[in-house]
CSV table of C-alpha atoms in Angstrom, one decimal:
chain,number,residue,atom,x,y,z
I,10,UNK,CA,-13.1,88.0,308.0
I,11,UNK,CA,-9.8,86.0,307.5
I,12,UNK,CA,-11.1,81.9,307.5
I,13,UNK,CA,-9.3,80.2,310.9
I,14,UNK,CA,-8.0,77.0,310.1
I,15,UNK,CA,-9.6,75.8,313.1
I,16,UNK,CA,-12.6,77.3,311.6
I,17,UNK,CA,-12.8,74.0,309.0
I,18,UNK,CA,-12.7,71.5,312.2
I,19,UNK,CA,-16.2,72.8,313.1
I,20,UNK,CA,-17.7,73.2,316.6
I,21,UNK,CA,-18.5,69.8,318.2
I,22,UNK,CA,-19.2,70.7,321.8
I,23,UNK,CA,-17.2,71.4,324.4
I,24,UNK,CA,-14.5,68.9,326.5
I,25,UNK,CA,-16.1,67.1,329.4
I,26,UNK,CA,-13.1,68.3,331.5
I,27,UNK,CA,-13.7,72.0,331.2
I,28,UNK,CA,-16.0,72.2,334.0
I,29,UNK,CA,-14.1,70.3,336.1
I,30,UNK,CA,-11.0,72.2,334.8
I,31,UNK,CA,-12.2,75.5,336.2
I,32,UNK,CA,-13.8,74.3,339.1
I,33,UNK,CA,-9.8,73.3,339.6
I,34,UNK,CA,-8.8,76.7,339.4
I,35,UNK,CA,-10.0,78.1,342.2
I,36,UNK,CA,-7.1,76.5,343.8
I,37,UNK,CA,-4.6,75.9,341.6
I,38,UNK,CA,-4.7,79.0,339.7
I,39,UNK,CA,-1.6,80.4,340.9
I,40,UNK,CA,1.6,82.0,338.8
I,41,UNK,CA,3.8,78.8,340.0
I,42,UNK,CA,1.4,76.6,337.8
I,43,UNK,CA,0.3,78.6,335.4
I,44,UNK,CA,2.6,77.0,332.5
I,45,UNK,CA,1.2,73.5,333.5
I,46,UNK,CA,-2.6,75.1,333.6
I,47,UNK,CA,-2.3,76.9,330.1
I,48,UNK,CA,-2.1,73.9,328.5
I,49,UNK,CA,-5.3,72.3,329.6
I,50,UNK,CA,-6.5,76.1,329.5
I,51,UNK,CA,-5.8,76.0,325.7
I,52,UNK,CA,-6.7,72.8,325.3
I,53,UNK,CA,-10.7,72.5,327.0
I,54,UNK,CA,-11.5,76.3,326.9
I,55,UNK,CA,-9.7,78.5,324.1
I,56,UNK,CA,-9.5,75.9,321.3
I,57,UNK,CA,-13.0,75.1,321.4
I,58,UNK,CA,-13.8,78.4,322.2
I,59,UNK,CA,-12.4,80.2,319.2
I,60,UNK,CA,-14.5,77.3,316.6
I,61,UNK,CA,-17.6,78.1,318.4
I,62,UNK,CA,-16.9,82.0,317.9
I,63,UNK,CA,-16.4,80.9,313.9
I,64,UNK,CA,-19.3,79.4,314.0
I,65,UNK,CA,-21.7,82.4,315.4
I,66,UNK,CA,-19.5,85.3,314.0
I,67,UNK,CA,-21.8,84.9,310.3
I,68,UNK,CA,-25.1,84.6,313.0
I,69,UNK,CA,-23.9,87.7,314.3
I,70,UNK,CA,-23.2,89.8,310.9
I,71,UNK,CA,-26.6,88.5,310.0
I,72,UNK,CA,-28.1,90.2,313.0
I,73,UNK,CA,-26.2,93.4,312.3
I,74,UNK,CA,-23.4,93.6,309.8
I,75,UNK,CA,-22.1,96.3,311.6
I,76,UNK,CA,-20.8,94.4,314.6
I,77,UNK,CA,-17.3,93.8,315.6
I,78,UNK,CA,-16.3,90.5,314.2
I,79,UNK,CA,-12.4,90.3,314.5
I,80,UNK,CA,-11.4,87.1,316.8
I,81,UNK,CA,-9.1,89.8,318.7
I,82,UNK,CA,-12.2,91.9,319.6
I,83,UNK,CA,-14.6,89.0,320.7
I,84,UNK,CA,-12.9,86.4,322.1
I,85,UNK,CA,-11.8,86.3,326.3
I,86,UNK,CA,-8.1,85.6,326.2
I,87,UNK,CA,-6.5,83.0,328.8
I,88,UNK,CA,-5.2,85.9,330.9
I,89,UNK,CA,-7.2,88.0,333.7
I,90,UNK,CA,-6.8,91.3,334.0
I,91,UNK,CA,-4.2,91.6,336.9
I,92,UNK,CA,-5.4,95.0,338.6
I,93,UNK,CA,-8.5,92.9,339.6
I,94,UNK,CA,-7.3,89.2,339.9
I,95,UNK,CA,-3.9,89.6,341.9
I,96,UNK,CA,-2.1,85.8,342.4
I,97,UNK,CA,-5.2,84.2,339.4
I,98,UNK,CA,-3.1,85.1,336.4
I,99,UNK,CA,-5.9,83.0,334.6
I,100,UNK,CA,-9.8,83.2,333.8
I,101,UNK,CA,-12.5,81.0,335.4
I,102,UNK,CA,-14.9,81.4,332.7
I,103,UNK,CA,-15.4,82.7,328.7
I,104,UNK,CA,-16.9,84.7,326.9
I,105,UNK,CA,-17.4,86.2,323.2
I,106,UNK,CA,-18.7,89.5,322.6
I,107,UNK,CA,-20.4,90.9,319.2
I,108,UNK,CA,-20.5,94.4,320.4
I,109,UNK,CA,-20.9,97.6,317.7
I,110,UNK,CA,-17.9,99.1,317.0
I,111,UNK,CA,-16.7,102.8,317.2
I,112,UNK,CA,-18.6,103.7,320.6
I,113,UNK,CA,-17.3,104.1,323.8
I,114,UNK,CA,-20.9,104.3,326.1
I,115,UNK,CA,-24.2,102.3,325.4
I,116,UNK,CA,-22.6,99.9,322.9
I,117,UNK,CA,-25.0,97.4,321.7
I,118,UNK,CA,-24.1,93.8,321.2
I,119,UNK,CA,-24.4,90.2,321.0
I,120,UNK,CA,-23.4,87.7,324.3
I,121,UNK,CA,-22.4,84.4,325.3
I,122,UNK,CA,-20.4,83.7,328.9
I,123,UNK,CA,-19.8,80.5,330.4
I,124,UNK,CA,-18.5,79.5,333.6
I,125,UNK,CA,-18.3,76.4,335.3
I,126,UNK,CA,-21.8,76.2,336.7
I,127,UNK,CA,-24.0,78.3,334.0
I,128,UNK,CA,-24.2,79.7,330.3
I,129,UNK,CA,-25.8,82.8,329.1
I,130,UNK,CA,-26.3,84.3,325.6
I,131,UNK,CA,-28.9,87.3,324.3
I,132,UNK,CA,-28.5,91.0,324.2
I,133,UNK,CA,-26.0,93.4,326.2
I,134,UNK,CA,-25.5,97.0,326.2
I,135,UNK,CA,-21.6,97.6,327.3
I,136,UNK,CA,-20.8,100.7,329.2
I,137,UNK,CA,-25.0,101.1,329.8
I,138,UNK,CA,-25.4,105.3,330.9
I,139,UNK,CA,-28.8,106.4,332.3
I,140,UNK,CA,-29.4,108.7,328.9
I,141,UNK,CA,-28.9,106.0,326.8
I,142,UNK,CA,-31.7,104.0,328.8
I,143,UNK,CA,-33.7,107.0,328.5
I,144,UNK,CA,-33.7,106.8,325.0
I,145,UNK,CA,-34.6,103.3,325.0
I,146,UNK,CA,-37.4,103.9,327.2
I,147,UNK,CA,-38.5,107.2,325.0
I,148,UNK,CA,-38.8,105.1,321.8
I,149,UNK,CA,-40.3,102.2,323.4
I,150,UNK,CA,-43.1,104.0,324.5
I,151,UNK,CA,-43.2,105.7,321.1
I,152,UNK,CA,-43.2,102.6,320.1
I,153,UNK,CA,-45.0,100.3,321.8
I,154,UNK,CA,-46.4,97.7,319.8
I,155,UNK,CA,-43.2,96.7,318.0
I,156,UNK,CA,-41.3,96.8,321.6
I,157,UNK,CA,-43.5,94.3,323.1
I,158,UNK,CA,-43.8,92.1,320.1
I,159,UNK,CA,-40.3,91.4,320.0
I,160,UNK,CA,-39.6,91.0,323.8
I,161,UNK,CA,-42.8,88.5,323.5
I,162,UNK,CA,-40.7,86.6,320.7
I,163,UNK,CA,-37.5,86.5,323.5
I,164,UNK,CA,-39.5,85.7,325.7
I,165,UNK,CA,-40.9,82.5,323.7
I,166,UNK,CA,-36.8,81.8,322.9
I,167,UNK,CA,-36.4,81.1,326.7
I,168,UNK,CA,-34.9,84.8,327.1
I,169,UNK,CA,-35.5,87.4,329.6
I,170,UNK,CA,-35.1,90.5,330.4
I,171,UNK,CA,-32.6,91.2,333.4
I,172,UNK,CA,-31.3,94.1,335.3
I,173,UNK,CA,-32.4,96.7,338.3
I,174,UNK,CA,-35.4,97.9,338.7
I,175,UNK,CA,-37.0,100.9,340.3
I,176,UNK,CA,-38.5,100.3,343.5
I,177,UNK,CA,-41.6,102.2,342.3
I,178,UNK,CA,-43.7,101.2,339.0
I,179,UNK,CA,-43.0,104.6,337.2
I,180,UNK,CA,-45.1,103.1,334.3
I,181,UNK,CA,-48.5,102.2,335.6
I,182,UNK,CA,-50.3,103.5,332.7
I,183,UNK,CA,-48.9,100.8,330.6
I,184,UNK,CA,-50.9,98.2,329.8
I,185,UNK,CA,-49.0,95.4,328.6
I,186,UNK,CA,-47.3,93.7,331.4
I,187,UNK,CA,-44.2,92.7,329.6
I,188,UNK,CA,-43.5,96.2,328.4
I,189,UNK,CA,-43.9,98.0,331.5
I,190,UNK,CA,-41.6,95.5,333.3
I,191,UNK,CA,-39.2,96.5,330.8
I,192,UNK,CA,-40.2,100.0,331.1
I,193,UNK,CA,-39.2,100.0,334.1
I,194,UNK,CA,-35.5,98.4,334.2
I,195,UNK,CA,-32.8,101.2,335.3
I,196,UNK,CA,-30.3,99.1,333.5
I,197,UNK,CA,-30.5,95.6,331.6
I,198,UNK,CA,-29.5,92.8,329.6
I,199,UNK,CA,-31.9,90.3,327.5
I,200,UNK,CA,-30.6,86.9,327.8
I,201,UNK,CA,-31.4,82.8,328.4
I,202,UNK,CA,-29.4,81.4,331.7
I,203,UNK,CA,-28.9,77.9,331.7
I,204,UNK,CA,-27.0,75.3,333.8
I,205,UNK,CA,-24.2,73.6,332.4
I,206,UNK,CA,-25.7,70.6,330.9
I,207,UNK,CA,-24.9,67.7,328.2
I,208,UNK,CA,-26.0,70.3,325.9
I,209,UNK,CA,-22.4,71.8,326.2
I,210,UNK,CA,-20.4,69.0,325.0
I,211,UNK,CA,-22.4,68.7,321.8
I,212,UNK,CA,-22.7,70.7,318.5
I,213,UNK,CA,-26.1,71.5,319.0
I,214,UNK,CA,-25.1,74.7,321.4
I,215,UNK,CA,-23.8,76.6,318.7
I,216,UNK,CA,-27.5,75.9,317.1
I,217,UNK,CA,-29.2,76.8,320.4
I,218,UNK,CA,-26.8,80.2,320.6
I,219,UNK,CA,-27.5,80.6,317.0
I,220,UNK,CA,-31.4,80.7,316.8
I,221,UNK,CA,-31.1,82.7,320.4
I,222,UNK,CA,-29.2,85.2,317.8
I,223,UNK,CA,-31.1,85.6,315.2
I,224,UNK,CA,-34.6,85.2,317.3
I,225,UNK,CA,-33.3,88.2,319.1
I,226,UNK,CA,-32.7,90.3,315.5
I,227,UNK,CA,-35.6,92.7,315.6
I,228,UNK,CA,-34.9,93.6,319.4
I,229,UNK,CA,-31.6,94.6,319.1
I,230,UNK,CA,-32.3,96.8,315.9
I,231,UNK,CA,-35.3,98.4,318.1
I,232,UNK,CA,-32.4,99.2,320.5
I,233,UNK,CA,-29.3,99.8,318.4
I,234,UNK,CA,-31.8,102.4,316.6
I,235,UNK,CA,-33.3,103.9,319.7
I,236,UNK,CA,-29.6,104.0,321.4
I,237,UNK,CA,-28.4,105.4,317.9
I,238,UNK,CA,-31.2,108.6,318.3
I,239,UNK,CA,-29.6,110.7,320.6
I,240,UNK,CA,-26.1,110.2,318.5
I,241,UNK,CA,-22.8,108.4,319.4
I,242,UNK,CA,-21.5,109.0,323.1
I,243,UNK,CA,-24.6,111.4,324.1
């Protein structure tokens, strides 16, 4: 990975303007301003932005060297996507995205979004199908032990585990509790949800994001290798 010069700068929190920046946007987000908003876009959200990507991008080869790490492929740009956001040519919040490569269903990756109000970070599967979470559930329950251990050590990280369930326990026969919630998810992501706090304008939330990372190593290697079973795009 090419070295950003904004990469030496370091991560040092983010602006205390950002949050009031996008809560701004819900008005003013409009075409007629958007040269005026890019700016302070730039300025509070992309800039700081990109160094905190620099920062977790060697977290996130650590958890799995084969995820994507190019700025291009992880980083939210500025823009919205106009077939969705007619007249808001620009975001209200961010994200960066360590997904795996070379898949186009059940791709396994790495998370952090932020919006005006929140901040999340853990484990998403992009493009989730109903095979692929049948393939998580069939080695999970192969597996059992090392499943539960590592959702435990989530779990003990602040994380999670989110998503639909089935109305009906379709796991009863499971002992462990934590398991057989995840058991029975029809889709999810494993993640810590926090309010925007002062931890966001300080350095220490790329350590927070980072341990959330690397805490989470052994998980997404259960899944990435249970996903990876029933070969790419099954």
């Amino acid at each position: 990975m090419k070295v950003n010069p904004m990469e030496s700068g370091g991560f040092d929190g983010f602006p205390r303007e950002f949050q009031d920046f996008l809560l701004s946007l819900r008005h003013i987000n409009t075409t007629e301003r958007l040269e005026e908003n890019k700016i302070r876009y730039k300025a509070l959200i992309t800039e700081p932005l990109t160094r905190l990507f620099y920062g977790l991008a060697p977290v996130a080869a650590s958890v799995d060297a084969a995820l994507e790490t190019k700025p291009s492929k992880c980083l939210s740009s500025m823009y919205s996507d106009m077939r969705f956001s007619r007249g808001a040519p620009l975001k209200e919040y961010m994200y960066v995205r360590f997904r795996e490569p070379s898949r186009e269903k059940d791709i396994p990756g790495l998370y952090f979004d932020m919006g005006c109000e929140y901040y999340s970070y853990g484990i998403r599967i992009y493009n989730q199908t109903g095979p692929g979470m049948e393939r998580i559930r069939k080695a999970a329950l192969a597996g059992g032990a090392a499943f539960a251990r590592e959702l435990e050590r989530a779990g003990g990280l602040g994380m999670a585990v989110f998503g639909a369930k089935y109305a009906k326990d379709r796991f009863a026969g499971v002992e462990n509790l934590i398991l057989r919630d995840f058991l029975n998810m029809r889709s999810f992501r494993v993640g810590k949800d926090c309010p925007v706090s002062d931890g966001v304008f300080r350095p220490e939330l790329l350590e927070e994001i980072a341990e959330g990372f690397r805490g989470a190593k052994g998980l997404f290697g259960l899944i990435k290798d249970a996903l990876r079973g029933g070969g790419p795009d099954v």
